[in-house]
Amino acid sequence: SEGLNWNWDAQAEIATSQGEGYWIVEMFLPVFESAIDPNHQVVGKEAPSKETPWFFNLCRQRIRDKQSELSAYSPTMDRGFHVLEKFAIINSQE
């Protein structure tokens, strides 16, 4: 898709597990204060808060038998996942 940066990598560490009728995703997301390499990191000076929230979505595309199934934590109601206005808001838990 035009305008998307397919080279970007958050350098996240991710672990998954599955239970009876559910699955779990744990993620460590390193945040850097300066943009040394903007293609391979998340840059920010503050943790998410009420005043400076982060916007988040977790998306899945499953392709089987030439059919594509899309699902998302915060559904975009669109054919793609990149509708930023529909993303969930993350605030600090402090």
PDB file of C-alpha atoms in Angstrom:
ATOM      1  CA  SER A   1       0.000   0.000   0.000  1.00  0.00           C
ATOM      2  CA  GLU A   2       1.175   3.477  -0.830  1.00  0.00           C
ATOM      3  CA  GLY A   3       2.334   5.600   2.094  1.00  0.00           C
ATOM      4  CA  LEU A   4       3.047   2.697   4.479  1.00  0.00           C
ATOM      5  CA  ASN A   5       6.587   2.076   5.709  1.00  0.00           C
ATOM      6  CA  TRP A   6       7.056  -1.691   5.383  1.00  0.00           C
ATOM      7  CA  ASN A   7      10.671  -1.399   6.648  1.00  0.00           C
ATOM      8  CA  TRP A   8       9.640  -0.169  10.133  1.00  0.00           C
ATOM      9  CA  ASP A   9      10.379  -2.548  13.025  1.00  0.00           C
ATOM     10  CA  ALA A  10       9.461  -1.720  16.646  1.00  0.00           C
ATOM     11  CA  GLN A  11      12.060  -4.193  17.997  1.00  0.00           C
ATOM     12  CA  ALA A  12       9.314  -5.596  20.215  1.00  0.00           C
ATOM     13  CA  GLU A  13       9.799  -8.837  22.134  1.00  0.00           C
ATOM     14  CA  ILE A  14       6.633 -10.908  21.913  1.00  0.00           C
ATOM     15  CA  ALA A  15       5.460 -14.097  23.619  1.00  0.00           C
ATOM     16  CA  THR A  16       2.172 -15.881  22.955  1.00  0.00           C
ATOM     17  CA  SER A  17       0.223 -18.673  24.609  1.00  0.00           C
ATOM     18  CA  GLN A  18      -3.112 -20.317  24.030  1.00  0.00           C
ATOM     19  CA  GLY A  19      -5.729 -21.593  26.456  1.00  0.00           C
ATOM     20  CA  GLU A  20      -9.145 -23.175  26.133  1.00  0.00           C
ATOM     21  CA  GLY A  21     -11.064 -20.629  24.048  1.00  0.00           C
ATOM     22  CA  TYR A  22      -8.570 -17.744  24.361  1.00  0.00           C
ATOM     23  CA  TRP A  23      -5.027 -16.644  23.563  1.00  0.00           C
ATOM     24  CA  ILE A  24      -2.577 -14.293  25.259  1.00  0.00           C
ATOM     25  CA  VAL A  25      -0.016 -11.894  23.780  1.00  0.00           C
ATOM     26  CA  GLU A  26       2.695 -10.364  25.990  1.00  0.00           C
ATOM     27  CA  MET A  27       4.807  -7.602  24.484  1.00  0.00           C
ATOM     28  CA  PHE A  28       7.842  -5.637  25.610  1.00  0.00           C
ATOM     29  CA  LEU A  29       8.102  -2.456  23.526  1.00  0.00           C
ATOM     30  CA  PRO A  30      11.346  -0.498  23.949  1.00  0.00           C
ATOM     31  CA  VAL A  31      10.907   3.272  23.633  1.00  0.00           C
ATOM     32  CA  PHE A  32      13.844   5.543  22.800  1.00  0.00           C
ATOM     33  CA  GLU A  33      14.106   9.294  23.434  1.00  0.00           C
ATOM     34  CA  SER A  34      15.920  10.082  20.187  1.00  0.00           C
ATOM     35  CA  ALA A  35      15.433   8.926  16.613  1.00  0.00           C
ATOM     36  CA  ILE A  36      18.798   7.293  15.959  1.00  0.00           C
ATOM     37  CA  ASP A  37      17.196   4.897  13.476  1.00  0.00           C
ATOM     38  CA  PRO A  38      13.512   5.771  12.828  1.00  0.00           C
ATOM     39  CA  ASN A  39      12.976   2.552  10.819  1.00  0.00           C
ATOM     40  CA  HIS A  40      13.841   0.335  13.777  1.00  0.00           C
ATOM     41  CA  GLN A  41      12.412   1.798  16.973  1.00  0.00           C
ATOM     42  CA  VAL A  42       9.593   3.614  18.730  1.00  0.00           C
ATOM     43  CA  VAL A  43      10.516   7.186  19.635  1.00  0.00           C
ATOM     44  CA  GLY A  44       8.913   9.050  22.521  1.00  0.00           C
ATOM     45  CA  LYS A  45       9.787  11.016  25.640  1.00  0.00           C
ATOM     46  CA  GLU A  46       6.805  10.136  27.797  1.00  0.00           C
ATOM     47  CA  ALA A  47       4.952   7.044  28.873  1.00  0.00           C
ATOM     48  CA  PRO A  48       1.297   7.052  27.843  1.00  0.00           C
ATOM     49  CA  SER A  49      -0.869   9.239  30.085  1.00  0.00           C
ATOM     50  CA  LYS A  50      -4.266  10.918  30.038  1.00  0.00           C
ATOM     51  CA  GLU A  51      -2.639  14.073  28.633  1.00  0.00           C
ATOM     52  CA  THR A  52      -0.404  12.239  26.110  1.00  0.00           C
ATOM     53  CA  PRO A  53      -2.080   8.915  25.270  1.00  0.00           C
ATOM     54  CA  TRP A  54      -0.720   6.365  22.851  1.00  0.00           C
ATOM     55  CA  PHE A  55      -2.920   4.906  20.144  1.00  0.00           C
ATOM     56  CA  PHE A  56      -2.845   1.146  19.627  1.00  0.00           C
ATOM     57  CA  ASN A  57      -4.315  -1.632  17.572  1.00  0.00           C
ATOM     58  CA  LEU A  58      -3.588  -5.340  17.399  1.00  0.00           C
ATOM     59  CA  CYS A  59      -4.560  -6.812  14.049  1.00  0.00           C
ATOM     60  CA  ARG A  60      -4.647 -10.242  12.461  1.00  0.00           C
ATOM     61  CA  GLN A  61      -4.953 -11.328   8.849  1.00  0.00           C
ATOM     62  CA  ARG A  62      -5.659 -15.012   8.268  1.00  0.00           C
ATOM     63  CA  ILE A  63      -5.470 -16.334   4.728  1.00  0.00           C
ATOM     64  CA  ARG A  64      -6.909 -19.771   4.079  1.00  0.00           C
ATOM     65  CA  ASP A  65      -8.301 -21.311   0.900  1.00  0.00           C
ATOM     66  CA  LYS A  66      -7.790 -18.023  -0.983  1.00  0.00           C
ATOM     67  CA  GLN A  67     -10.032 -16.223   1.543  1.00  0.00           C
ATOM     68  CA  SER A  68      -8.761 -13.439   3.802  1.00  0.00           C
ATOM     69  CA  GLU A  69     -10.148 -12.990   7.328  1.00  0.00           C
ATOM     70  CA  LEU A  70      -9.344  -9.724   9.124  1.00  0.00           C
ATOM     71  CA  SER A  71      -9.813  -9.147  12.856  1.00  0.00           C
ATOM     72  CA  ALA A  72      -8.627  -6.401  15.199  1.00  0.00           C
ATOM     73  CA  TYR A  73      -8.693  -5.403  18.863  1.00  0.00           C
ATOM     74  CA  SER A  74     -10.133  -2.066  17.778  1.00  0.00           C
ATOM     75  CA  PRO A  75     -12.011  -2.739  14.504  1.00  0.00           C
ATOM     76  CA  THR A  76     -11.388  -0.115  11.838  1.00  0.00           C
ATOM     77  CA  MET A  77     -14.589  -0.921   9.905  1.00  0.00           C
ATOM     78  CA  ASP A  78     -12.479  -0.702   6.756  1.00  0.00           C
ATOM     79  CA  ARG A  79     -10.810  -3.113   4.346  1.00  0.00           C
ATOM     80  CA  GLY A  80      -7.444  -2.331   5.950  1.00  0.00           C
ATOM     81  CA  PHE A  81      -5.922  -1.902   9.383  1.00  0.00           C
ATOM     82  CA  HIS A  82      -4.455   1.600   8.978  1.00  0.00           C
ATOM     83  CA  VAL A  83      -7.343   3.825  10.092  1.00  0.00           C
ATOM     84  CA  LEU A  84      -5.598   5.646  12.931  1.00  0.00           C
ATOM     85  CA  GLU A  85      -8.746   7.449  14.090  1.00  0.00           C
ATOM     86  CA  LYS A  86     -10.251   4.063  15.041  1.00  0.00           C
ATOM     87  CA  PHE A  87      -7.323   2.861  17.180  1.00  0.00           C
ATOM     88  CA  ALA A  88      -7.748   2.203  20.910  1.00  0.00           C
ATOM     89  CA  ILE A  89      -6.242   4.655  23.420  1.00  0.00           C
ATOM     90  CA  ILE A  90      -3.621   3.515  25.940  1.00  0.00           C
ATOM     91  CA  ASN A  91      -3.226   5.515  29.153  1.00  0.00           C
ATOM     92  CA  SER A  92      -0.711   4.912  31.915  1.00  0.00           C
ATOM     93  CA  GLN A  93      -1.873   2.578  34.682  1.00  0.00           C
ATOM     94  CA  GLU A  94      -0.212   4.722  37.356  1.00  0.00           C
TER      95      GLU A  94
END
